[in-house]
Tab-separated table of C-alpha atoms in Angstrom:
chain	number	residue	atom	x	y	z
A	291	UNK	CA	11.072	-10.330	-88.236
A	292	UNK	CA	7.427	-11.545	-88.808
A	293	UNK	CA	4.723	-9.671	-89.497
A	294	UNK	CA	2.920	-8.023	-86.773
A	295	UNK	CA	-0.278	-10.295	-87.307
A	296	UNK	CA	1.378	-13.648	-88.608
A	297	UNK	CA	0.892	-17.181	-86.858
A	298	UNK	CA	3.899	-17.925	-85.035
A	299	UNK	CA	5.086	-21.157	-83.863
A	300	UNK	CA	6.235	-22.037	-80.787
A	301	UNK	CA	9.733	-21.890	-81.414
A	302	UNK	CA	9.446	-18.879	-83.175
A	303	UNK	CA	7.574	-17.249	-79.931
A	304	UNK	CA	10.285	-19.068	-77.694
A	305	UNK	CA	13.814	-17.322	-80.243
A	306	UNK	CA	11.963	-13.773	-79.850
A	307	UNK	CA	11.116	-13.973	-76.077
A	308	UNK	CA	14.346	-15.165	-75.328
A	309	UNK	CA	15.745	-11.783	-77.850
A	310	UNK	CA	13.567	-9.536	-76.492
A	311	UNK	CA	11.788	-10.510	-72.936
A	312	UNK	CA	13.284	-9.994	-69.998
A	313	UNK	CA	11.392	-12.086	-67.253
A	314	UNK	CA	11.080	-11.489	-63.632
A	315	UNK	CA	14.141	-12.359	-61.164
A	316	UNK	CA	15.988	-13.981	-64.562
A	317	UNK	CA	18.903	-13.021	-66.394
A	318	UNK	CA	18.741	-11.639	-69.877
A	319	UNK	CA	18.829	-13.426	-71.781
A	320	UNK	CA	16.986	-16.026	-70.489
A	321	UNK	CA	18.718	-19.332	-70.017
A	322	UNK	CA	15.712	-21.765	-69.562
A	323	UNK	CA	13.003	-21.531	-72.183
A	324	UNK	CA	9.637	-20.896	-70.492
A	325	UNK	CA	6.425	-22.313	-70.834
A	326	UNK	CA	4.016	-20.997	-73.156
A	327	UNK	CA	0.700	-20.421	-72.144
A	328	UNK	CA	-2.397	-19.986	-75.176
A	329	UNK	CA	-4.992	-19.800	-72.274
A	330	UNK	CA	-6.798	-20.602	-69.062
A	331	UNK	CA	-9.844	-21.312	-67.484
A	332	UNK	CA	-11.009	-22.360	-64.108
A	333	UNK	CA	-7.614	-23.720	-62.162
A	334	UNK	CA	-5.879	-24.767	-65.233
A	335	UNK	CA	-3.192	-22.882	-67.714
A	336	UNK	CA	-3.135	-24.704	-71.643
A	337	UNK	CA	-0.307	-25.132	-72.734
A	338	UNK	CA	0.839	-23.985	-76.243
A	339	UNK	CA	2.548	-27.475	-76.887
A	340	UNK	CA	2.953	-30.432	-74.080
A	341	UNK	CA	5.339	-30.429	-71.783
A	342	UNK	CA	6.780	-33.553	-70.263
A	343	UNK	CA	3.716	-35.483	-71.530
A	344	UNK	CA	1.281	-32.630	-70.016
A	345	UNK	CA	-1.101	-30.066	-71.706
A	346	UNK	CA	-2.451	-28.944	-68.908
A	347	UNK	CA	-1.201	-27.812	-65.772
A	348	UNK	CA	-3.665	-27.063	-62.103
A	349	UNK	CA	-1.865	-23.876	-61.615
A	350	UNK	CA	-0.877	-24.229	-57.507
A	351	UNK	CA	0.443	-20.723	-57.460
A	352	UNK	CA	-2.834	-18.629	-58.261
A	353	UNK	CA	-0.646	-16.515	-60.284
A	354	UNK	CA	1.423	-15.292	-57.370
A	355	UNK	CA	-1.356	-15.673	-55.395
A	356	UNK	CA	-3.775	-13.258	-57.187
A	357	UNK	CA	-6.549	-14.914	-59.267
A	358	UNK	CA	-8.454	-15.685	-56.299
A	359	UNK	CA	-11.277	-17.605	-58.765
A	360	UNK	CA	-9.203	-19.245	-60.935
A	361	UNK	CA	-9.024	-17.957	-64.957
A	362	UNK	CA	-12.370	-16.955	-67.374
A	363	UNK	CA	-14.873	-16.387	-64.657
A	364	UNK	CA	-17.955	-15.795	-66.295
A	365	UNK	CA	-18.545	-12.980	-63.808
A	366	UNK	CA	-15.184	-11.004	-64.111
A	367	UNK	CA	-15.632	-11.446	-68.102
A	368	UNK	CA	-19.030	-9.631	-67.817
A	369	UNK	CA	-17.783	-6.557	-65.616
A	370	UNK	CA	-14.758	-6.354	-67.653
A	371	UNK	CA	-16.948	-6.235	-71.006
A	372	UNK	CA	-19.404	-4.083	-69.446
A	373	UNK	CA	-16.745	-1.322	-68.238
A	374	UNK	CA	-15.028	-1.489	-71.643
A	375	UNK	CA	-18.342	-0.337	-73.305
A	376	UNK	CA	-18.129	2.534	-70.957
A	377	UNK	CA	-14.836	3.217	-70.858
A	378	UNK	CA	-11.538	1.832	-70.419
A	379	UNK	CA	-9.519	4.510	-68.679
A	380	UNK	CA	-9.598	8.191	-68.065
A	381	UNK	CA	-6.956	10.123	-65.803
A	382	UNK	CA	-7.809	10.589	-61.958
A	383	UNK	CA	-6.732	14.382	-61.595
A	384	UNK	CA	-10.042	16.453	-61.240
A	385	UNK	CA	-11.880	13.690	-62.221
A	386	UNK	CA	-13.540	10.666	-60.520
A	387	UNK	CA	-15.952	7.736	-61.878
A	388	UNK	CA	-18.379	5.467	-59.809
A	389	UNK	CA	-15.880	1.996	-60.249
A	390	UNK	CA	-13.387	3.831	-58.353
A	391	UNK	CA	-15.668	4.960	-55.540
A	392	UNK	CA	-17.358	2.278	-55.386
A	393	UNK	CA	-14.368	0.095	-54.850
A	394	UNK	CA	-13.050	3.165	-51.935
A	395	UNK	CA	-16.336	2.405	-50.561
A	396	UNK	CA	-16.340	-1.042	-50.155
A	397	UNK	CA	-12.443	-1.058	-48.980
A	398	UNK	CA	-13.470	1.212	-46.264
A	399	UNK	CA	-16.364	-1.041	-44.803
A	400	UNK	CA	-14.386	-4.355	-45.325
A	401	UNK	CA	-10.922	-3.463	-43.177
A	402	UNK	CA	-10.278	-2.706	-39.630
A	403	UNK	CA	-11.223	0.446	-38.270
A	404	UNK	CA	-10.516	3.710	-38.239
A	405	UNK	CA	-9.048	2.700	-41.888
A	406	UNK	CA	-11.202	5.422	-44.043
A	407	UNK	CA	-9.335	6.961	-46.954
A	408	UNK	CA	-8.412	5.351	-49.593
A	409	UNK	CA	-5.161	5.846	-52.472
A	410	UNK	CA	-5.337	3.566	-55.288
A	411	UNK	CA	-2.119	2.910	-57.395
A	412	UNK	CA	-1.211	0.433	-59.884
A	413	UNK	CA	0.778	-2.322	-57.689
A	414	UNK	CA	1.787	-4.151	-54.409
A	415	UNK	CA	5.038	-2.393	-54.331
A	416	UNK	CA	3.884	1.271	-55.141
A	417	UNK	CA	1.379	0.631	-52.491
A	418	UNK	CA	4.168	0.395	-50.087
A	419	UNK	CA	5.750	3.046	-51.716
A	420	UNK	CA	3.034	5.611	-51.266
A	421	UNK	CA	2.264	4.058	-47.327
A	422	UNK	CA	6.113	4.699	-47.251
A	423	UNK	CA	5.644	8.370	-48.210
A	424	UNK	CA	1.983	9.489	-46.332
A	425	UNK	CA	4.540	8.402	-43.430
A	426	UNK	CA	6.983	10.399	-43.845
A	427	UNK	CA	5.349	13.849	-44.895
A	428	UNK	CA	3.084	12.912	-41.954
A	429	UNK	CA	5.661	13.822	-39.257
A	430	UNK	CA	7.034	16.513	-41.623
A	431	UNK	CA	3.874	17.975	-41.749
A	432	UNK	CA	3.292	17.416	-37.963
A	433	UNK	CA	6.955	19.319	-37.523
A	434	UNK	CA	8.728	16.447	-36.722
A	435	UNK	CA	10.882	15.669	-39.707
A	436	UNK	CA	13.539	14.062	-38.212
A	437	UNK	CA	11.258	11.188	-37.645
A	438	UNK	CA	11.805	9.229	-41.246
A	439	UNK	CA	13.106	5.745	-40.549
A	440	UNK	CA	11.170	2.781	-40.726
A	441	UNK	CA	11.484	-0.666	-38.040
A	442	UNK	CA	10.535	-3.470	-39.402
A	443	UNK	CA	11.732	-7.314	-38.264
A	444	UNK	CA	14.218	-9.520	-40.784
A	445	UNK	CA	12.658	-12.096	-43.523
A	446	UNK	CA	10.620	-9.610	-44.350
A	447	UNK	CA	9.572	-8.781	-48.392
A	448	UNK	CA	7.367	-5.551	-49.293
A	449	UNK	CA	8.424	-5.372	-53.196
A	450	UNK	CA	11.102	-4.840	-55.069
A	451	UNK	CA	11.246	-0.481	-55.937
A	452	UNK	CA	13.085	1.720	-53.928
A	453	UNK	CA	12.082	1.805	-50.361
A	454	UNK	CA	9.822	-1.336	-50.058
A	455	UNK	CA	13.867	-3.025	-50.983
A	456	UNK	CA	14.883	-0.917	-48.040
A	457	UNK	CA	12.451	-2.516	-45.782
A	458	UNK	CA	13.180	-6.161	-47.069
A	459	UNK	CA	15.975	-8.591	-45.163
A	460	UNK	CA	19.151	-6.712	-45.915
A	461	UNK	CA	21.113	-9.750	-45.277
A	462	UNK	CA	19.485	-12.957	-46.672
A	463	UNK	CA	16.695	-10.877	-49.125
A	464	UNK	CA	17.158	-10.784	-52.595
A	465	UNK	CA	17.808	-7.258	-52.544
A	466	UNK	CA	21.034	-7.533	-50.240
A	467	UNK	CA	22.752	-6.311	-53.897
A	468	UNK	CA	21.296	-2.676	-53.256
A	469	UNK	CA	22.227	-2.846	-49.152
A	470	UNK	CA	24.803	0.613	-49.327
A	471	UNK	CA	22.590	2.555	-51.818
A	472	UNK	CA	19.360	2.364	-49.281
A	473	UNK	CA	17.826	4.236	-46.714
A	474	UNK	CA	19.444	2.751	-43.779
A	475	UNK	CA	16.600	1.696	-41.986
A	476	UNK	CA	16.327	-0.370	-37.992
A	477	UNK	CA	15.216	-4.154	-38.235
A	478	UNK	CA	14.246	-6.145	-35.600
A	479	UNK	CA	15.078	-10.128	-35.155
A	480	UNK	CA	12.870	-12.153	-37.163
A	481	UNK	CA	9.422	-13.006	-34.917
A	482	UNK	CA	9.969	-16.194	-33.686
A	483	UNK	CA	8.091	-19.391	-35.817
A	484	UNK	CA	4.343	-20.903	-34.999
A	485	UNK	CA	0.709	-19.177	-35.649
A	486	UNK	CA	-0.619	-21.417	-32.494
A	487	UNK	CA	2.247	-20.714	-30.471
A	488	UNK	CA	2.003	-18.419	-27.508
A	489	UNK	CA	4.221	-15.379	-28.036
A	490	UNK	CA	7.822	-15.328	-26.875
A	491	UNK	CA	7.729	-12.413	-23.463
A	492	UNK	CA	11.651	-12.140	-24.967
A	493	UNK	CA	10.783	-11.139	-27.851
A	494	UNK	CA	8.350	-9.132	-27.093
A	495	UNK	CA	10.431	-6.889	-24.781
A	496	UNK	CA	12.828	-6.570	-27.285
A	497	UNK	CA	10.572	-5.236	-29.480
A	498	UNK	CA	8.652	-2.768	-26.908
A	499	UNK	CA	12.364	-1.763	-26.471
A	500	UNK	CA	13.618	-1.388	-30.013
A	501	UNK	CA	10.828	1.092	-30.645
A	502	UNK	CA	11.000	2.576	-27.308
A	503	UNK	CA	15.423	2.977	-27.940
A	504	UNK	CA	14.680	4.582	-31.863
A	505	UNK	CA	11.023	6.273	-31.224
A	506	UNK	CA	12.587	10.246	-31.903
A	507	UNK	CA	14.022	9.200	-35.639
A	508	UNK	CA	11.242	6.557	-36.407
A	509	UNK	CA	8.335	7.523	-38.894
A	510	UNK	CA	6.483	4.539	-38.446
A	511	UNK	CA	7.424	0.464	-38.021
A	512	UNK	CA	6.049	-1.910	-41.116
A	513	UNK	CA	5.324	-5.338	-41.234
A	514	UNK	CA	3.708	-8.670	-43.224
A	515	UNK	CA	0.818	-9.307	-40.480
A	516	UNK	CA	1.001	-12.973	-39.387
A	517	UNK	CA	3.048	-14.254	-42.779
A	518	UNK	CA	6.219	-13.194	-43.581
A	519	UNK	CA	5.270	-14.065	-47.624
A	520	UNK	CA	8.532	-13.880	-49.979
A	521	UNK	CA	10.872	-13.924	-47.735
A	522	UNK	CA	10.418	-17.400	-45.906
A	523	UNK	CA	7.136	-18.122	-46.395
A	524	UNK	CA	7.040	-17.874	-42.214
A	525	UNK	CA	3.793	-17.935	-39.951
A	526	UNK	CA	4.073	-16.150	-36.975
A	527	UNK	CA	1.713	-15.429	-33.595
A	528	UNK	CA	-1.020	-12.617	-34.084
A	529	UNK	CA	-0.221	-11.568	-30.506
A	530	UNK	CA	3.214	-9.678	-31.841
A	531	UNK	CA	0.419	-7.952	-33.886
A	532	UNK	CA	-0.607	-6.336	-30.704
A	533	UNK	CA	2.591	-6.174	-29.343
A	534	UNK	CA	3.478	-3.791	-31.893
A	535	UNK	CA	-0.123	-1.681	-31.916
A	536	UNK	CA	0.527	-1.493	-28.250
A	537	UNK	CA	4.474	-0.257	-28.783
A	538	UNK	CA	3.538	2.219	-31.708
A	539	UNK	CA	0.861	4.020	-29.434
A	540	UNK	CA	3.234	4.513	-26.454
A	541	UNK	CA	5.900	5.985	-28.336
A	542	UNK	CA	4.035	7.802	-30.768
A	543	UNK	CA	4.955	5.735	-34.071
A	544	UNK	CA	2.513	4.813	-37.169
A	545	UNK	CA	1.851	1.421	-37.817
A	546	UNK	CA	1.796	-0.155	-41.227
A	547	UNK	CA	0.430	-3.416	-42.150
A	548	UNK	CA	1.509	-4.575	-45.604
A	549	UNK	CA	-1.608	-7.343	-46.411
A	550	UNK	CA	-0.334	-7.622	-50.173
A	551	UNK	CA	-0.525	-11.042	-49.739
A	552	UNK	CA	-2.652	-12.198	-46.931
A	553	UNK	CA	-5.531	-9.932	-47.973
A	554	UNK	CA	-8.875	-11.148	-48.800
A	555	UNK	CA	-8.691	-14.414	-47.065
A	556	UNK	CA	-5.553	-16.184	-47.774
A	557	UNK	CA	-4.800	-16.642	-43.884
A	558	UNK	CA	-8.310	-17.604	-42.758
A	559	UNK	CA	-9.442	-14.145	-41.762
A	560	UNK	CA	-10.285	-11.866	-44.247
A	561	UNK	CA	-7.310	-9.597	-42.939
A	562	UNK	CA	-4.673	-10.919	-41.174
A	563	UNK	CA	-4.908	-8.503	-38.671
A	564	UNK	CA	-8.285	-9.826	-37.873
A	565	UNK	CA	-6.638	-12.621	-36.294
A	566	UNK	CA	-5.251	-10.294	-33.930
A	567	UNK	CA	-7.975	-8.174	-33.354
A	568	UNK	CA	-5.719	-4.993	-34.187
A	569	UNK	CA	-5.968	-2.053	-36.713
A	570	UNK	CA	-2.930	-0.222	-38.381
A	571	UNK	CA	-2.369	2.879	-39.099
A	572	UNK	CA	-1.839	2.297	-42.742
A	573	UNK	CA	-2.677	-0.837	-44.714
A	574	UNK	CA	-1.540	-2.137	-47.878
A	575	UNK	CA	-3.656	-4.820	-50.179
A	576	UNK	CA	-3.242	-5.932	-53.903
A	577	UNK	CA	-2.468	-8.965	-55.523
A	578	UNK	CA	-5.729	-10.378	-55.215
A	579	UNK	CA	-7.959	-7.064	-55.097
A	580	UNK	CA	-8.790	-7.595	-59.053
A	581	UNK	CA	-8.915	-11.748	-59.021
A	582	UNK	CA	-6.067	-11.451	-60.765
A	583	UNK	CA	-7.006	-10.178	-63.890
A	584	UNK	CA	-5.149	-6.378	-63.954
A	585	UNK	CA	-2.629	-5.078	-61.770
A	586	UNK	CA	-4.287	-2.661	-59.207
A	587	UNK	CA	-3.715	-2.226	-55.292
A	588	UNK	CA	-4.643	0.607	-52.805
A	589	UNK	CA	-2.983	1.950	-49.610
A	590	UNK	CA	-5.612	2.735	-47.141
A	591	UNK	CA	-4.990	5.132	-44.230
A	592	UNK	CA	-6.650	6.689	-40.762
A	593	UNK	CA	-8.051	9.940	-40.661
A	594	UNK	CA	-5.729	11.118	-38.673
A	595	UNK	CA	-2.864	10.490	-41.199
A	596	UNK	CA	-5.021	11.961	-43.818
A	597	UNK	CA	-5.108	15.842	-41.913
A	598	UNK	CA	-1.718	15.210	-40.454
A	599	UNK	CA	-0.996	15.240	-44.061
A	600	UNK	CA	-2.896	18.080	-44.999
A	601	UNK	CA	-2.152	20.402	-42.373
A	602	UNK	CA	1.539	20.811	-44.031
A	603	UNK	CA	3.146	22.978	-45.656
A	604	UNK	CA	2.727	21.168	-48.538
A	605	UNK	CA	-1.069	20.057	-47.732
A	606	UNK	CA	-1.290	17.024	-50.517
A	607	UNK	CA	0.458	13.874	-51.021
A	608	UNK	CA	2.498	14.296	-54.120
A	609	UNK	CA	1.918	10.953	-55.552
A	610	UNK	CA	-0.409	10.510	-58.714
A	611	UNK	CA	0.206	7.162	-60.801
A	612	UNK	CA	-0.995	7.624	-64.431
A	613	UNK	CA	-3.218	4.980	-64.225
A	614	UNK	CA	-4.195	6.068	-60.597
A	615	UNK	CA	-7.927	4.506	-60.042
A	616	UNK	CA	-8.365	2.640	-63.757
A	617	UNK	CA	-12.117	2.291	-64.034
A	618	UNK	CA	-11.242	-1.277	-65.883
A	619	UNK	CA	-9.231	-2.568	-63.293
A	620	UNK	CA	-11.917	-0.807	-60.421
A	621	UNK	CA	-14.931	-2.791	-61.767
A	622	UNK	CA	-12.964	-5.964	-61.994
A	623	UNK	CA	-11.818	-5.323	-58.261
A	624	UNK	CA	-15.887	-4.909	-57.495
A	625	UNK	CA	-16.673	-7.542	-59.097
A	626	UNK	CA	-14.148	-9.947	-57.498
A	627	UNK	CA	-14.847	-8.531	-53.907
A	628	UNK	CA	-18.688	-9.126	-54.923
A	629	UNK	CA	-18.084	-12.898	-55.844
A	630	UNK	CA	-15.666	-13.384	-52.775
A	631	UNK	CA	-18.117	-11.865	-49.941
A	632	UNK	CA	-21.384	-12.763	-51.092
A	633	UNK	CA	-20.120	-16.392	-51.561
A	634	UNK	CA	-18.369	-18.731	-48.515
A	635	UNK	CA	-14.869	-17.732	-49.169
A	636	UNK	CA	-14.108	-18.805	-45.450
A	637	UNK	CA	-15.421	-21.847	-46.164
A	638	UNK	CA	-13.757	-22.890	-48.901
A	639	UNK	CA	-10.446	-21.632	-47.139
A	640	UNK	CA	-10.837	-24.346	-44.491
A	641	UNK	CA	-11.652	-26.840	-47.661
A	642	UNK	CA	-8.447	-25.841	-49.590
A	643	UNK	CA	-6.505	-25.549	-45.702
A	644	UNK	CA	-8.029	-28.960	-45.068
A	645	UNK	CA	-6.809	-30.794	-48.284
A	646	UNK	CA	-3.198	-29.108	-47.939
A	647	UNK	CA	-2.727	-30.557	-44.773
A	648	UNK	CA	-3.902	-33.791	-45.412
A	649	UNK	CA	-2.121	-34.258	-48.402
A	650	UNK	CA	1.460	-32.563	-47.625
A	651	UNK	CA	1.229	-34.607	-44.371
A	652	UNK	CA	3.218	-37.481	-46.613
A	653	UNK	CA	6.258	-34.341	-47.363
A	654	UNK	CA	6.979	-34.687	-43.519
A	655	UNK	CA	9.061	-37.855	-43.701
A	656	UNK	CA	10.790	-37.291	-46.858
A	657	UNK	CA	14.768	-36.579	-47.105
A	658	UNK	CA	15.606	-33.385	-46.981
A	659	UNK	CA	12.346	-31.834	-45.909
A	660	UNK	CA	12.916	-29.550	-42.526
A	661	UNK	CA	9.392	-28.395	-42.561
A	662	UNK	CA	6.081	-28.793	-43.165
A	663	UNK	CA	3.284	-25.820	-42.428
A	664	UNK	CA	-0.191	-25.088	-43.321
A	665	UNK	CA	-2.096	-21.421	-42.684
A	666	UNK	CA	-5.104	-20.715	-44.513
A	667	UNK	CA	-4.545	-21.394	-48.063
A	668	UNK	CA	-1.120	-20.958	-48.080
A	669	UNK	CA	0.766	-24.729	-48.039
A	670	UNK	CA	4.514	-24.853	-47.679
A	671	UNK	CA	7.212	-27.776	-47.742
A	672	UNK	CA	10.632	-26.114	-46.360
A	673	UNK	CA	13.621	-28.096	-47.733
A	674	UNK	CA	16.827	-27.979	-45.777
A	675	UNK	CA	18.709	-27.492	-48.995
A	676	UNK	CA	18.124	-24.246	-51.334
A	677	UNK	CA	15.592	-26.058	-54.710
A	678	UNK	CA	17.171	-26.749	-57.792
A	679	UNK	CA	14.554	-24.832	-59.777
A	680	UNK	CA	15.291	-26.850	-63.294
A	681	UNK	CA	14.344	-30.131	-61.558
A	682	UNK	CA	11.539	-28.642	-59.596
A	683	UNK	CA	9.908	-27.195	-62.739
A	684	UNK	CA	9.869	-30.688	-64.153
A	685	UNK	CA	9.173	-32.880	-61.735
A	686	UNK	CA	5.762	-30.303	-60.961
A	687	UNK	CA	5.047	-30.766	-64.612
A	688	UNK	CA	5.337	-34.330	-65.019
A	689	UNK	CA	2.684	-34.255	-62.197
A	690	UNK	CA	0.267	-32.087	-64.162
A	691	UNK	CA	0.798	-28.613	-61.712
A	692	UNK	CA	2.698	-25.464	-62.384
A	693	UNK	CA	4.309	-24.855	-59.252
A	694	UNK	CA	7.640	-22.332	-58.420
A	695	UNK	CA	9.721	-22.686	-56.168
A	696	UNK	CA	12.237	-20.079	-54.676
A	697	UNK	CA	14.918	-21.157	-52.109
A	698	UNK	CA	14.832	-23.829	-49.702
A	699	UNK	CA	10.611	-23.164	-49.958
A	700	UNK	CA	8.347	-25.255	-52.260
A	701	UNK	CA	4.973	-24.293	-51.312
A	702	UNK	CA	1.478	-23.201	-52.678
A	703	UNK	CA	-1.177	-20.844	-53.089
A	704	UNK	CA	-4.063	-22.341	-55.055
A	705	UNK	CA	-7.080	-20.623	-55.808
A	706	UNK	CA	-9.625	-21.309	-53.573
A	707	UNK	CA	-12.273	-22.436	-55.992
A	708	UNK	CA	-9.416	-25.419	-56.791
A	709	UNK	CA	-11.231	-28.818	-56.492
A	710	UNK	CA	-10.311	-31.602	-53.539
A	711	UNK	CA	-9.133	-33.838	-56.511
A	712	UNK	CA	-7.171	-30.754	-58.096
A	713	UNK	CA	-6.015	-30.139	-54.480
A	714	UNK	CA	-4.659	-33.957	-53.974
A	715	UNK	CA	-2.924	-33.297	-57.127
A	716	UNK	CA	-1.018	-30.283	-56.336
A	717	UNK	CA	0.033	-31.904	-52.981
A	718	UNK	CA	1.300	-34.854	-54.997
A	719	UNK	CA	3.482	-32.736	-57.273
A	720	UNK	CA	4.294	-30.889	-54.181
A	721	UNK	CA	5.935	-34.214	-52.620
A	722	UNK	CA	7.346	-35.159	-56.308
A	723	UNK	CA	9.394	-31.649	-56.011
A	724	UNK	CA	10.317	-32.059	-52.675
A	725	UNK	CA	12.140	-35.573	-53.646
A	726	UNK	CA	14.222	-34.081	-56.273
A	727	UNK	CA	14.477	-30.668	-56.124
């Protein structure tokens, strides 16, 4: 075993990781060696040693779609340095700090109304999690506790702990595994495909109805607004948006909007329910809310919710994450909403939207391709064949872009300072995946 401060090698980094590391949706251990990363700045990741002839890589994915700036920013280094001179971390019970309430603040003012309370928590998932819960002790606390099922509609993803899996596609998700251990909960069809398209009056009905048919036992109905993100990379109407808003109020169900991965731009609107012009009840955001430099996200809720809550027996929501509110990760998070609102974010959307269409237009005649869609930042080439993620990986890499592929999907989230040049190249190695993966 080396010593704790010795130069390692590559190999010698690659033996342990593969002893130790277990990485995310891989076996253990590992059976492809990873890349190995020494460090990154603007849109590009250095490699440790060259891979397929490349050092560098244009990182396509934004690091699952979080570092909204790219890597290094001088600005995020300076709020990060400046809050560890203060202090890095001290517990949220009974206490409180300005980064935190600043960033509550600023939450507050940037999403829909009546959104005004604000729980922060430590990821996407236990975002859900705690949205999930207010739900539920809601109607408990209203005297209504047999209302404590969720609706949502299939190809849906909202993270992988307990009942975010239960709200996932229980057929085609990757948590299918877990299907008779979970909360048995009521999904709807899938909404049907198109962002421009005029909604389905079908479909619609059907979901008025669903609601309407399960309203008693249902706590509230949860859904990715406009994208369906991780589990089909889908674009869908706004107008089921309001569908559902309209549904929820009639029968007397919350609404939960789970923006993990459409906040803070990614879609075009700052929101994706801004498209639709519609508020939830509860709303989800993380991923991006730091730029991608510490995990942080923050479930955001009405008033109402908040006293429905409180006039319970049990008057507060049991929930209280250890690092609940991290002053470190809180300045980052002001900082990055600081850089991304003061500067043209929704211009340099269209940009990045603009480049991704142009150059993944050449994916459309290609064997094998079923699909080609653009939304926002978000580009995606839908094979009619699941990826072989071994040839993808390379063939990205050869092309000087980290891309990853899951399924039939090959597709990209960039950062939205990435360059037209940078863009050109990650639709290139887009295209080179799509012809062998």
């Amino acid at each position: 075993m080396p010593e704790a401060n010795a130069k390692l090698s590559v190999d010698e980094l690659l033996a342990l990781d593969r002893e130790h590391v277990w990485h995310p949706y891989g076996p253990m251990p590992g059976q492809r060696a990873p890349l190995v990363v020494e460090s990154a700045s603007g849109v590009r990741l250095r490699l440790a040693e060259p891979a397929h002839g490349q050092r560098e890589l244009v990182d396509g994915m934004a690091s699952w779609w979080s570092a909204l700036h790219g890597y290094n920013h001088p600005v995020l280094n300076a709020a990060a340095r400046d809050q560890l001179e203060r202090m890095s971390h001290v517990m949220f019970g009974g206490l409180t700090h300005e980064p935190a309430i600043r960033l509550a603040k600023r939450l507050v003012d940037i999403t829909p109304e009546p959104l005004a309370h604000v729980f922060l928590s430590d990821s996407g998932s236990v975002s859900v999690e705690v949205a999930i819960k207010m739900c539920l002790q809601y109607w408990r606390s209203s005297g209504r506790p047999g209302k404590r099922r969720l609706l949502t509609w299939r190809r849906g993803y909202h993270g992988d702990t307990w009942h975010p899996m239960s709200v996932c596609d229980p057929d085609g998700g990757m948590h299918r595994l877990w299907s008779g251990a979970l909360p048995r909960q009521v999904f709807a069809d899938a909404p049907p495909p198109g962002f421009d398209a005029e909604p389905d009056r079908r479909y619609a009905a059907a979901l008025r109805e669903l609601i309407g048919r399960h309203a008693a036992e249902l706590a509230a109905v949860i859904v990715e607004p406009v994208v369906q993100n991780a589990g089909g990379m889908r674009f869908h109407s706004p107008g089921y948006l309001r569908v559902l808003r309209e549904a929820c109020d009639e029968h007397d169900v919350l609404l939960v909007f789970d923006e993990i991965a459409t906040g803070f731009g990614r879609t075009g609107a700052l929101f994706a329910a801004d498209h639709a012009g519609v508020a939830p009840d509860v709303m989800c955001v993380g991923k991006a809310l730091t730029g991608g430099y510490l995990s942080m996200a923050a479930t955001l809720c009405t008033r109402r919710v908040a006293e429905g809550i409180s006039r319970g027996e049990v008057p507060v929501l049991a929930h209280g994450p250890t690092f609940m509110g991290n002053p470190l990760a809180a300045a980052i998070a002001n900082a990055s909403l600081g850089l991304l609102l003061a500067g043209d974010w929704a211009g340099e959307v269209a940009r990045v939207a603009a480049g991704l269409r142009e150059g993944l237009a050449a994916a459309a005649g290609l064997p094998g391709v079923r699909d080609v869609r653009v939304l926002g930042a978000i580009g995606v080439v839908e094979l009619d064949h699941p990826a072989d993620m071994a040839e993808a990986t390379r063939a990205a890499v050869r092309a000087g872009v980290w891309l990853r592929p899951f399924g039939e999907l090959v597709y990209t989230m960039p950062p939205y300072v990435t360059g037209d040049e940078d863009l050109a190249r990650i639709c290139e190695a887009v295209c080179a995946v799509a012809r062998v993966a």
